Short mmCIF file of C-alpha atoms in Angstrom, two decimals:
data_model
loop_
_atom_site.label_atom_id
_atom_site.label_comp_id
_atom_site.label_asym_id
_atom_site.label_seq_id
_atom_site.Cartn_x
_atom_site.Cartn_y
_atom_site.Cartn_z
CA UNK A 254 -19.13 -4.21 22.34
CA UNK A 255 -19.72 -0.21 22.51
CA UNK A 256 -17.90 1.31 20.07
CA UNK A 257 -16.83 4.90 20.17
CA UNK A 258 -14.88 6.64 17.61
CA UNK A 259 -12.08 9.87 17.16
CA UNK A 260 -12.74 11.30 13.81
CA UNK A 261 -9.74 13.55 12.73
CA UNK A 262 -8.27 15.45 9.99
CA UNK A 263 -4.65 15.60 11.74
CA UNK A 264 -2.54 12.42 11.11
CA UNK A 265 0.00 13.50 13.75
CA UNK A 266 -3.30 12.91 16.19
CA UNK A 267 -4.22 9.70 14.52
CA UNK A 268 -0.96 8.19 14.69
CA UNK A 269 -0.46 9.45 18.43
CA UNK A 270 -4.18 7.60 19.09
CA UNK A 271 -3.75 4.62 16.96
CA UNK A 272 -0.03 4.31 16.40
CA UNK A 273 0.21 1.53 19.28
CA UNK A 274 -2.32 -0.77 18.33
CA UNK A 275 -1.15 -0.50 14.64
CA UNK A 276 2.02 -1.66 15.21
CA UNK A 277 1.01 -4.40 17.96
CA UNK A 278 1.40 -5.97 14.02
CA UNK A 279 3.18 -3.70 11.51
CA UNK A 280 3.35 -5.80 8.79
CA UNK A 281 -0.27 -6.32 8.41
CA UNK A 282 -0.72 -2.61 9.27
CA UNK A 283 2.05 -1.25 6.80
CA UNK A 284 0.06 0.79 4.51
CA UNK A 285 -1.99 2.44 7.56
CA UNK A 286 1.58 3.08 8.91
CA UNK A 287 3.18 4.49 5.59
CA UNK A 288 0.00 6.73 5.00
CA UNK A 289 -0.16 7.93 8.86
CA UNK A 290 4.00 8.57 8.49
CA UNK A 291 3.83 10.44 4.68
CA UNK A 292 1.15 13.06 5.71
CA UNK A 293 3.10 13.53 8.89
CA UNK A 294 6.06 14.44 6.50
CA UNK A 295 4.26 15.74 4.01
CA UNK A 296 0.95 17.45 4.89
CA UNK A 297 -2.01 16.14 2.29
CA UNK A 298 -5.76 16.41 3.09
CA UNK A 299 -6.72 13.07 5.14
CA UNK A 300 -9.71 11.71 7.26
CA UNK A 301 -8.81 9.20 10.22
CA UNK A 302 -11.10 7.37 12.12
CA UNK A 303 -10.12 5.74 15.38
CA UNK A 304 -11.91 2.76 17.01
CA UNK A 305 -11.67 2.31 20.82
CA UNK A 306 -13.66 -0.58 23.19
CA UNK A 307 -16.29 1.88 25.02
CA UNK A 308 -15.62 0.16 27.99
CA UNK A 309 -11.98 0.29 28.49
CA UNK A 310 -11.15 2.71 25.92
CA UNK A 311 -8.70 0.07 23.99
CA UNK A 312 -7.99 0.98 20.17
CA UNK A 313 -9.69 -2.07 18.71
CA UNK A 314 -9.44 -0.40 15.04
CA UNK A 315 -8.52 2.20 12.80
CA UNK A 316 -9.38 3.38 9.07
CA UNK A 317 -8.06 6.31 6.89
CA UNK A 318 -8.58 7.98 3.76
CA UNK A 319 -6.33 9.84 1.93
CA UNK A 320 -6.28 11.00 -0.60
CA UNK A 321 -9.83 11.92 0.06
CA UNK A 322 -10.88 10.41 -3.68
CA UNK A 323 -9.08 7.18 -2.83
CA UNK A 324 -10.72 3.99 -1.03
CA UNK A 325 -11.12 3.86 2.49
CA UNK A 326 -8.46 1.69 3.79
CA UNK A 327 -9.29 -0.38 7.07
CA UNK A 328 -7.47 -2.33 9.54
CA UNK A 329 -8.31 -5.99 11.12
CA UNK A 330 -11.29 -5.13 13.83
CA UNK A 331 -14.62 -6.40 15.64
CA UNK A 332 -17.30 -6.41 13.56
CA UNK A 333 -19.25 -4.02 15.98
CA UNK A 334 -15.88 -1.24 15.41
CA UNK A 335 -17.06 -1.65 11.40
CA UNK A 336 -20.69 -1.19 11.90
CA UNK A 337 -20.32 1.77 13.79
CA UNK A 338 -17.41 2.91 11.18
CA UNK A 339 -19.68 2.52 8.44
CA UNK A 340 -22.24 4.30 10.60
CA UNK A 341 -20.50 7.30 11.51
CA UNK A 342 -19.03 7.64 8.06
CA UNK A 343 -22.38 7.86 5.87
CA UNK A 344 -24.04 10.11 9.06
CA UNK A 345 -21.24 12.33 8.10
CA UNK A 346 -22.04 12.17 4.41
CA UNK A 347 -18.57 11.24 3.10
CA UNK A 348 -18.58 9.58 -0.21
CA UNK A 349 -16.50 6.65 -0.40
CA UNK A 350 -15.19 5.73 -3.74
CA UNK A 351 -14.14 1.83 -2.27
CA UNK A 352 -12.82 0.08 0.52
CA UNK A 353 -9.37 -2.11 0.96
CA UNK A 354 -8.90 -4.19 4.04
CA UNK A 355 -8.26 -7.71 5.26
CA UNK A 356 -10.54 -9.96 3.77
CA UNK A 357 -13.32 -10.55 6.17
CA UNK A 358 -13.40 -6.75 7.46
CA UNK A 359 -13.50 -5.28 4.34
CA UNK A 360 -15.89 -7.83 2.69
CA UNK A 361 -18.30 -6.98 5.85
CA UNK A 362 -17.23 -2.82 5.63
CA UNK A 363 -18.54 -3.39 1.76
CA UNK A 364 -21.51 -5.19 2.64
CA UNK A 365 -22.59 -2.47 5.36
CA UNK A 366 -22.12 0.49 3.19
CA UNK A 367 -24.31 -1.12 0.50
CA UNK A 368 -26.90 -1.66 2.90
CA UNK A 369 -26.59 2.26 4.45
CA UNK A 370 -26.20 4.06 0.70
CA UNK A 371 -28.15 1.95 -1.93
CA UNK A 372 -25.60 1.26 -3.94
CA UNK A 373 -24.05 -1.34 -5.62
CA UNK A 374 -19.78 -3.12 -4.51
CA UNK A 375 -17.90 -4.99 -6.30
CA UNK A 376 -14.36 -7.05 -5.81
CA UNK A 377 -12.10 -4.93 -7.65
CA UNK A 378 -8.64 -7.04 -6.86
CA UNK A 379 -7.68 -9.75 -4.60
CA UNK A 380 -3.86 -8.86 -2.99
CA UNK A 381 -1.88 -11.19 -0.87
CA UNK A 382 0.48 -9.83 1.61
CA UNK A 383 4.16 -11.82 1.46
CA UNK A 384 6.99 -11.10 3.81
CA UNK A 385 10.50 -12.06 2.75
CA UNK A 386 12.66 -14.10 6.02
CA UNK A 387 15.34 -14.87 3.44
CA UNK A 388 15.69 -13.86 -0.09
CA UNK A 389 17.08 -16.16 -3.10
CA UNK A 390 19.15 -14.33 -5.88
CA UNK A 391 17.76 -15.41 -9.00
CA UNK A 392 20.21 -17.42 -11.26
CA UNK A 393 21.94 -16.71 -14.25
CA UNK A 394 20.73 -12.40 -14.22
CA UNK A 395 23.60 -10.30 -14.51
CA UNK A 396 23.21 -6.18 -14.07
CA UNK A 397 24.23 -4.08 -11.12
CA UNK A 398 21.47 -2.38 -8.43
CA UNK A 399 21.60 1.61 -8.09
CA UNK A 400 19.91 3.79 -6.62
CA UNK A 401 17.88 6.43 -8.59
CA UNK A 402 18.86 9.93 -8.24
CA UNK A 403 17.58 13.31 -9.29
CA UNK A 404 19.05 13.01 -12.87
CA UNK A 405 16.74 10.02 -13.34
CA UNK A 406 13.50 11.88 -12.36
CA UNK A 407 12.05 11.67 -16.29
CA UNK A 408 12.67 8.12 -16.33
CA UNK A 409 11.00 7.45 -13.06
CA UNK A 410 7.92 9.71 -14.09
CA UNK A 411 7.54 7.63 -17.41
CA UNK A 412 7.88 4.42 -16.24
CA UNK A 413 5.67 5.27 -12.77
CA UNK A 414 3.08 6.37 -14.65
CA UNK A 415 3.06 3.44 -17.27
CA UNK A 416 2.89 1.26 -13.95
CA UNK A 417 -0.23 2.55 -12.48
CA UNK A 418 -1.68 2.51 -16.00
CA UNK A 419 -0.60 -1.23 -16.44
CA UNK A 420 -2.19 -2.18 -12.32
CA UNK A 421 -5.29 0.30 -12.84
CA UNK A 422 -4.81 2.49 -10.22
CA UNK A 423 -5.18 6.64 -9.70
CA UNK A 424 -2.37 8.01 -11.20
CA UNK A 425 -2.34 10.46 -8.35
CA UNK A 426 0.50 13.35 -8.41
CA UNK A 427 3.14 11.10 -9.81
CA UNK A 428 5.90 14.14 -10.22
CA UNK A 429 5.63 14.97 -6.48
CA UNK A 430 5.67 11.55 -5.19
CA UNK A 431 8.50 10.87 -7.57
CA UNK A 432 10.27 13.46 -6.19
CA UNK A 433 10.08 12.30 -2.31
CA UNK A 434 11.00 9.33 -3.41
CA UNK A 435 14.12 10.65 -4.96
CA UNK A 436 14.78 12.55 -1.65
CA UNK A 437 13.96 9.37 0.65
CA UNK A 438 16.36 7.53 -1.77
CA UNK A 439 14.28 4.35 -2.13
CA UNK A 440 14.58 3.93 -6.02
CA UNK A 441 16.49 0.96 -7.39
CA UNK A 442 17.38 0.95 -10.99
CA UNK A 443 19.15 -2.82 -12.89
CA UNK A 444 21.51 -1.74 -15.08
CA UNK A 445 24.88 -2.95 -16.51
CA UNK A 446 23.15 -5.33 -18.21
CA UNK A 447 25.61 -6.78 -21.10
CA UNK A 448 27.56 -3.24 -20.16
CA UNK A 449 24.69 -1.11 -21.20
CA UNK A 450 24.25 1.86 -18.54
CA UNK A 451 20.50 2.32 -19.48
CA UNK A 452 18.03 0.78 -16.58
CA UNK A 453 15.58 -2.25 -17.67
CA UNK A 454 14.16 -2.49 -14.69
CA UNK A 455 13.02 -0.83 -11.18
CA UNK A 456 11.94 -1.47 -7.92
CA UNK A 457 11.30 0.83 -4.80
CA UNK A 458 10.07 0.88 -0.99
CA UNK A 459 7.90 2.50 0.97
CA UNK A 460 9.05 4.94 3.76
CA UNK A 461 10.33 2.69 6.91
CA UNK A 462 8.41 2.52 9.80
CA UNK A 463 8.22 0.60 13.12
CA UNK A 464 10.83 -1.16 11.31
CA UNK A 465 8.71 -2.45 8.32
CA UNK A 466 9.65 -1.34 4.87
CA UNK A 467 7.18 -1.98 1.75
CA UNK A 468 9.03 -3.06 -1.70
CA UNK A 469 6.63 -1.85 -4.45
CA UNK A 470 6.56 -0.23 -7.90
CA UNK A 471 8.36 -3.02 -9.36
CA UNK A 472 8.37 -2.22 -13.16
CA UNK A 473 10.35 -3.42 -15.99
CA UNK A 474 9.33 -2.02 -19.67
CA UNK A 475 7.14 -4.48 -21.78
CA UNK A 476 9.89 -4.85 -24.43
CA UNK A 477 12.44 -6.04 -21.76
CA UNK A 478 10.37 -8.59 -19.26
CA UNK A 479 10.62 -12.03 -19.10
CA UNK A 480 14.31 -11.92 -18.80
CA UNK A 481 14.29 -12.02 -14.98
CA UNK A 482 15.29 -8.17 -14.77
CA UNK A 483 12.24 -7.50 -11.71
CA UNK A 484 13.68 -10.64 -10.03
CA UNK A 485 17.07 -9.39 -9.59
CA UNK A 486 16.02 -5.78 -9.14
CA UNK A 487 14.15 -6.91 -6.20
CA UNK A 488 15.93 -9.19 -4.89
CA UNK A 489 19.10 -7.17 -4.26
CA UNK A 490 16.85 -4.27 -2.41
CA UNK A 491 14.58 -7.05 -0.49
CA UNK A 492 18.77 -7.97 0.72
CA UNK A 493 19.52 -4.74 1.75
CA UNK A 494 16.42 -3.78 3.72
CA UNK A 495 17.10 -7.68 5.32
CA UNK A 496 20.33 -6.70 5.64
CA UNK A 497 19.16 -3.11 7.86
CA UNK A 498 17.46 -5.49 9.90
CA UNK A 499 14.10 -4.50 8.72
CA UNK A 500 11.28 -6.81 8.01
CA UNK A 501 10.32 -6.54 4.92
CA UNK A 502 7.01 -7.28 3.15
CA UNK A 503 5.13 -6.31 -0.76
CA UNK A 504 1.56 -7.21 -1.92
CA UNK A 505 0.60 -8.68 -4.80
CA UNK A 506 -2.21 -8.83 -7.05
CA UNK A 507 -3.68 -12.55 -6.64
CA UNK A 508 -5.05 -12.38 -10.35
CA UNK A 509 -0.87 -12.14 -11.45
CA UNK A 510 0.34 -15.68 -11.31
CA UNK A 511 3.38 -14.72 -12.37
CA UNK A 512 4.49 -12.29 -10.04
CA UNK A 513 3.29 -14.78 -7.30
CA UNK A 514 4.90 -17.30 -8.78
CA UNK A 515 8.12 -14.50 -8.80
CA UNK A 516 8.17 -13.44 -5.24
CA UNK A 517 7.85 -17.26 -4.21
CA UNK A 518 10.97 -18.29 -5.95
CA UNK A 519 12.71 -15.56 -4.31
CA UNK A 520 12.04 -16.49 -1.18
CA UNK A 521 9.12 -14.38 0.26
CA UNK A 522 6.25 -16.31 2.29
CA UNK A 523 2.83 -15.48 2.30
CA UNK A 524 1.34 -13.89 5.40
CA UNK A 525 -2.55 -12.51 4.59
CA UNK A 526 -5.03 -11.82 1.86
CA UNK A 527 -6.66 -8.47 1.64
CA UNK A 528 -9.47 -7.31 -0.82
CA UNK A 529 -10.14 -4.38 -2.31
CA UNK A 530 -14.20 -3.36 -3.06
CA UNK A 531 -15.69 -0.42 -5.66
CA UNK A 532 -18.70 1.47 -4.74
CA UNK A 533 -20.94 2.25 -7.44
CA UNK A 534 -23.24 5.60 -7.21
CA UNK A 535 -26.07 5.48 -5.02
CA UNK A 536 -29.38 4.56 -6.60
CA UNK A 537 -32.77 5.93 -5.47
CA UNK A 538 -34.72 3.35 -2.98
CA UNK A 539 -37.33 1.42 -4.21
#
C-alpha cells in the first residue's frame, strides 16, 4: 500500500479529515475522539497526522499528540500507514516521549521508532478497554451520587492530583481541566454515606462524542477503599450515561486485578487491549 499523510496543527482539520473513519468504531477510537473534540473546545497546542490509501485516498489511520510532551497516541492501521508514520515523524524531528495504541500497532510503531532513533522502548502499562451493555449495582453500598459543582473545585484538585500520582501519569494542568470538567458537569461525588455529607469517593467521564462517553478518574481516598465506595460511584454514572443511550466504555490498567476484577462484577465486558511504550533518549550509533 502507498501511504500518504496530512500533517496538521488544527484539530478542527483533523477531525474534519479523520473524523469518519474514527468513528466507523468509536469505542475503540474514544480517546482520539475526546482529544480531537477538547482542543476543538478548548484550543491547546496539538500535532495530527492523517493516514489515507494512496490509491483511493481512504483514511486507513490516524495518530495525535497532544499535549506535545505526552505519548503519541495511534489508532488500529496497516502496517505500511505506521511505517510511513514513524517515517514522516522522525524526518520531521519530533521527539516522542512514548507511544499508546492497540496492541499490535503500537508494539510495531515502538519497534520502528527504535530502529529510526537509536534508542531504547519499553512496555510502560498494559490497559484493557471494557464497555458496559448492562451495569450491576453493587450490594449492600449505601450513599447517594451527585454531581460535583464549583464549590467542590479544592476537593477535586486534591484528590485529581493524588490520582495521577497513584496511576503515574503527567499531572498536566490539573486546575484547568478541573475546571472544564466542572463546567461539562461530568463529576460524580458518593456521599450520604451513614448520613455524612463529605464525599468518599469519585468518578467522572470524558466529554461525549459520536455517542461514546469515557468513565475515568475513579478515585476513592486510601483511608476509605475497600468498602465498595468506587463500585457504587461508578455504577450509578455508568446507569445514567446507559440510561442517555450512550455507549459507554473505561480502560483499565491490566497490572490492577482488582479494578478488573471491579468493573467485571459490575457488569462491563471486555472489548480490546492496548499498550502503552516509553522511549528512552537516543544513544549515539555504534
Amino acid at each position: 500500500m502507498d501511504v500518504r499523510i496530512t500533517h496538521t496543527t488544527d484539530a478542527a482539520e483533523a477531525m474534519n479529515l479523520a473524523g469518519d473513519f474514527l468513528c466507523t468504531d468509536p469505542a475503540r477510537n474514544t480517546v482520539l475522539l475526546t482529544i480531537l473534540d477538547g482542543r476543538i473546545a478548548w484550543p491547546d497546542p496539538g500535532r495530527y497526522w492523517v493516514m489515507h490509501d494512496g490509491a483511493t485516498d481512504r483514511v486507513v489511520g490516524f495518530a495525535a499528540q497532544s499535549p506535545l510532551d505526552r505519548p503519541l497516541i495511534v489508532s488500529g492501521m496497516p502496517d505500511e500507514a505506521i511505517a510511513e508514520l514513524v517515517r514522516t515523524i522522525h524526518a520531521a524531528g519530533t521527539e516522542l516521549p512514548g507511544v499508546i495504541g492497540p496492541a499490535a500497532p503500537g508494539a510495531r510503531c515502538a519497534g520502528l521508532w527504535v530502529e529510526h532513533t537509536v534508542t531504547g522502548a519499553a512496555p510502560k502499562v498494559g490497559m484493557r478497554l471494557f464497555e458496559a451493555p448492562s451495569i450491576h449495582m453493587p450490594p449492600g453500598v449505601r450513599g447517594r451520587v451527585r454531581t460535583a459543582g464549583a464549590d467542590d473545585r479544592a476537593q477535586l484538585i486534591q484528590w485529581s492530583t493524588a490520582f495521577r500520582q497513584e496511576a503515574g501519569t503527567p499531572a498536566g494542568n490539573v486546575e484547568t481541566e478541573t475546571d472544564r470538567r466542572i463546567a461539562d458537569g461530568c463529576i460524580r461525588f458518593l456521599v450520604d454515606v451513614d448520613g455524612d455529607p463529605a464525599p468518599v469517593s469519585m468518578a467522572s467521564h470524558s466529554r461525549i462524542v459520536h455517542g461514546v462517553a469515557r468513565v475515568q478518574l475513579v478515585y476513592t481516598p486510601p483511608e476509605l477503599r475497600g468498602r465498595g465506595y468506587a463500585g457504587l460511584c461508578t455504577a450509578v454514572l455508568t446507569q445514567e450515561l446507559l440510561d442517555r443511550g450512550l455507549r459507554v466504555v473505561l480502560y483499565t490498567d491490566l497490572g490492577n486485578p482488582v479494578s478488573n476484577a471491579l468493573y467485571a462484577k459490575l457488569g462491563y465486558r471486555s472489548v480490546s487491549e492496548a499498550l502503552e511504550y516509553t522511549f528512552e533518549a537516543p544513544t549515539r550509533s555504534p
